[in-house]
């Protein structure tokens, strides 16, 4: 797959990537911050849940990527409960529809972060993968490195393929596991574009370092 393949002429600009993961808490926000830092991108989390318990991923990316406020787009939906978007929205009497979402035009590449994984419900009739198909950006899949990741990653790739979404590749987050890495590339038919090590501290210095050292391979396949 070439950089030209990954750039969708219907979105030129805006262009960018959709960062999804095999699960919640797998490192999507860390990966997004590294991408924003390395690429000078703008960041958008279309649906943020769990605001009752934490400041949200947009604030985390602002801290980690040291990004100017004009490159941070507000979520389209923010919910208090740490539940799936569908359940959190229902508690607040809100129904999410796909028409709520339009990829913002910022003049910068966009890093869009999902909530949870690809089959997380947004409503009774829609899943996160439907939003991904609507936005039509190439997808970066963030996965753990440890036991169980082959199955979770291959299932995620398989779901993306059923919707004909373009897959830029996989980012592996955690202690190096060469066997799992090789299996994901072999059975998944996609490259592992970056390996993020376990960090002693997750802060902007660490993100700057990862953005310099680990992300260029990922950026090389993007427009
Ligand atoms: N490589 C790493 N080294 C150390 N800590 C990490 C690493 N990757 C992620 N973490 C920590 O693990 C937690 C979850 O990571 P992160 O927020 O990036 O996951 P996520 O997939 O974005 O989660 P969510 O589904 O809530 O958006 C955070 O506290 C983050 O700082
Ligand atoms: Mg996140």
Coordinates of N, CA, C and O in Angstrom, one line a residue, residues 18-19 24 28-29 43-51 54-58 73-90 92 94-102 104 111-117 120-123 126-132 135:
X18 N -7.6 7.2 11.5 CA -8.5 6.9 12.6 C -7.7 5.9 13.4 O -7.3 4.8 13.0
X19 N -7.5 6.2 14.7 CA -6.8 5.4 15.6 C -7.8 4.6 16.4 O -8.6 5.1 17.2
X24 N -10.4 -1.2 25.1 CA -10.2 0.1 25.8 C -8.9 0.0 26.6 O -8.4 -1.1 27.0
X28 N -4.4 3.8 22.7 CA -4.9 4.7 21.6 C -4.5 6.1 21.8 O -4.1 6.8 20.9
X29 N -4.7 6.6 23.0 CA -4.4 8.0 23.3 C -2.9 8.3 23.3 O -2.4 9.3 22.7
X43 N -6.2 16.9 16.5 CA -6.7 15.7 17.2 C -8.2 15.9 17.4 O -8.7 17.0 17.8
X44 N -8.9 14.8 17.2 CA -10.4 14.8 17.5 C -10.8 13.5 18.0 O -10.5 12.4 17.5
X45 N -11.5 13.5 19.2 CA -12.1 12.4 19.8 C -13.6 12.6 19.6 O -14.2 13.4 20.4
X46 N -14.2 12.0 18.6 CA -15.6 12.3 18.4 C -16.5 12.0 19.5 O -17.5 12.7 19.8
X47 N -16.3 10.9 20.2 CA -17.2 10.5 21.4 C -16.3 10.2 22.6 O -15.4 9.3 22.6
X48 N -16.5 11.0 23.6 CA -15.8 10.8 24.9 C -16.8 10.4 26.0 O -17.7 11.1 26.2
X49 N -16.5 9.3 26.6 CA -17.3 8.8 27.7 C -16.4 8.9 29.0 O -15.2 9.2 28.9
X50 N -17.0 8.7 30.1 CA -16.3 8.6 31.4 C -15.8 9.9 31.9 O -14.9 10.0 32.8
X51 N -16.4 11.1 31.5 CA -15.9 12.4 31.9 C -16.1 12.6 33.4 O -15.5 13.5 34.0
X54 N -12.6 11.2 34.7 CA -11.3 11.7 34.2 C -11.5 12.8 33.2 O -12.6 13.1 32.7
X55 N -10.4 13.6 33.0 CA -10.5 14.8 32.2 C -10.8 14.6 30.7 O -11.2 15.5 30.0
X56 N -10.5 13.4 30.2 CA -10.8 13.0 28.8 C -9.6 13.0 28.0 O -8.5 13.6 28.3
X57 N -9.7 12.3 26.9 CA -8.5 12.1 26.0 C -8.0 13.4 25.4 O -6.8 13.5 25.1
X58 N -8.8 14.4 25.1 CA -8.4 15.6 24.4 C -7.4 16.3 25.4 O -6.4 16.8 24.9
X73 N -9.8 19.6 18.5 CA -11.2 19.7 18.2 C -12.0 19.2 19.4 O -11.7 18.1 19.9
X74 N -13.1 19.8 19.7 CA -13.9 19.3 20.8 C -14.6 18.1 20.4 O -15.1 18.0 19.2
X75 N -14.8 17.1 21.3 CA -15.6 16.0 21.0 C -17.0 16.4 20.5 O -17.6 17.4 21.0
X76 N -17.6 15.6 19.6 CA -19.0 15.9 19.2 C -20.0 15.5 20.3 O -21.0 16.2 20.5
X77 N -19.7 14.4 21.0 CA -20.5 14.0 22.1 C -19.6 13.7 23.3 O -18.5 13.0 23.2
X78 N -19.9 14.2 24.5 CA -19.2 13.9 25.7 C -20.3 13.4 26.7 O -21.3 14.0 26.9
X79 N -19.9 12.3 27.4 CA -20.8 11.7 28.3 C -20.1 11.4 29.6 O -18.9 11.1 29.6
X80 N -20.8 11.4 30.7 CA -20.2 11.3 32.0 C -19.9 9.9 32.4 O -18.8 9.6 33.0
X81 N -20.7 8.9 32.1 CA -20.6 7.6 32.6 C -19.4 6.8 31.9 O -19.3 7.0 30.7
X82 N -18.7 6.0 32.6 CA -17.6 5.2 32.0 C -18.2 3.9 31.4 O -17.9 2.8 31.9
X83 N -19.0 4.1 30.4 CA -19.7 3.0 29.8 C -19.5 3.1 28.3 O -18.9 4.0 27.8
X84 N -20.1 2.1 27.5 CA -20.1 2.3 26.1 C -20.8 3.6 25.7 O -21.7 4.0 26.5
X85 N -20.5 4.1 24.5 CA -21.2 5.4 24.1 C -22.7 5.2 24.1 O -23.4 6.1 24.6
X86 N -23.2 4.1 23.7 CA -24.6 3.9 23.6 C -25.2 3.9 25.0 O -26.2 4.7 25.3
X87 N -24.6 3.2 26.0 CA -25.1 3.2 27.3 C -25.0 4.5 28.0 O -25.9 5.0 28.7
X88 N -23.8 5.2 27.8 CA -23.6 6.4 28.5 C -24.5 7.5 27.9 O -25.0 8.4 28.7
X89 N -24.8 7.5 26.6 CA -25.7 8.4 26.0 C -27.1 8.2 26.5 O -27.8 9.2 26.8
X90 N -27.5 7.0 26.6 CA -28.9 6.7 27.0 C -29.1 7.2 28.5 O -30.2 7.7 28.7
X92 N -28.1 9.8 29.6 CA -28.3 11.3 29.6 C -29.4 11.6 28.6 O -29.6 12.8 28.2
X94 N -29.7 10.9 25.5 CA -29.2 11.3 24.2 C -29.1 10.1 23.2 O -28.8 9.0 23.7
X95 N -29.5 10.3 22.0 CA -29.3 9.2 21.0 C -28.2 9.7 20.0 O -28.3 10.8 19.5
X96 N -27.2 8.9 19.8 CA -26.2 9.2 18.9 C -26.6 8.7 17.5 O -27.1 7.6 17.3
X97 N -26.4 9.6 16.5 CA -26.6 9.2 15.1 C -25.4 9.5 14.3 O -24.6 10.4 14.6
X98 N -25.2 8.7 13.2 CA -24.0 8.9 12.4 C -24.0 10.3 11.8 O -22.9 10.9 11.5
X99 N -25.1 10.8 11.5 CA -25.2 12.2 10.9 C -24.7 13.3 11.8 O -24.4 14.4 11.4
X100 N -24.5 12.9 13.1 CA -23.9 13.9 14.0 C -22.4 14.2 13.7 O -21.9 15.2 14.2
X101 N -21.8 13.3 12.9 CA -20.3 13.4 12.8 C -19.9 13.8 11.4 O -20.4 13.2 10.4
X102 N -19.1 14.8 11.3 CA -18.5 15.2 10.0 C -17.0 15.5 10.3 O -16.7 16.2 11.3
X104 N -13.8 17.3 10.6 CA -13.6 18.7 10.6 C -12.4 19.0 9.5 O -11.6 18.2 9.3
X111 N -5.8 13.4 13.4 CA -5.8 12.1 14.1 C -7.1 12.0 14.9 O -7.4 12.8 15.8
X112 N -7.9 11.0 14.5 CA -9.2 10.8 15.1 C -9.1 9.5 16.0 O -8.7 8.5 15.5
X113 N -9.5 9.7 17.2 CA -9.4 8.5 18.1 C -10.8 8.0 18.5 O -11.7 8.7 18.9
X114 N -11.0 6.7 18.3 CA -12.2 6.0 18.6 C -12.4 5.9 20.1 O -11.5 6.3 20.9
X115 N -13.5 5.3 20.5 CA -13.7 4.9 21.9 C -13.8 3.4 22.0 O -14.5 2.8 21.2
X116 N -13.0 2.8 22.9 CA -12.9 1.3 22.9 C -12.4 0.7 21.6 O -11.5 1.3 21.0
X117 N -13.1 -0.3 21.2 CA -12.7 -1.0 19.9 C -13.7 -0.8 18.8 O -14.6 0.0 18.9
X120 N -17.8 -1.4 19.4 CA -18.4 -0.8 20.5 C -19.7 -0.1 20.0 O -19.7 0.6 19.0
X121 N -20.8 -0.3 20.7 CA -22.1 0.3 20.2 C -22.1 1.8 20.4 O -21.8 2.3 21.5
X122 N -22.6 2.5 19.4 CA -22.9 4.0 19.5 C -24.4 4.2 19.8 O -24.8 5.2 20.4
X123 N -25.2 3.3 19.2 CA -26.6 3.4 19.4 C -27.2 1.9 19.2 O -26.4 1.0 19.0
X126 N -26.0 1.3 15.5 CA -24.7 1.6 15.0 C -23.6 1.2 15.9 O -23.7 1.3 17.1
X127 N -22.5 0.9 15.3 CA -21.2 0.6 16.0 C -20.2 1.6 15.7 O -20.3 2.2 14.6
X128 N -19.1 1.5 16.4 CA -18.0 2.4 16.1 C -17.5 2.2 14.7 O -17.1 3.2 14.0
X129 N -17.5 1.0 14.2 CA -17.0 0.7 12.9 C -17.9 1.5 11.8 O -17.3 1.8 10.7
X130 N -19.1 1.7 12.1 CA -20.0 2.5 11.2 C -19.5 3.9 11.1 O -19.5 4.5 10.0
X131 N -19.1 4.5 12.2 CA -18.5 5.8 12.2 C -17.2 5.8 11.5 O -16.9 6.8 10.7
X132 N -16.4 4.8 11.6 CA -15.1 4.7 10.9 C -15.4 4.7 9.4 O -14.7 5.3 8.6
X135 N -16.3 8.2 8.2 CA -15.2 9.1 8.1 C -14.2 8.7 7.0 O -13.4 9.6 6.5

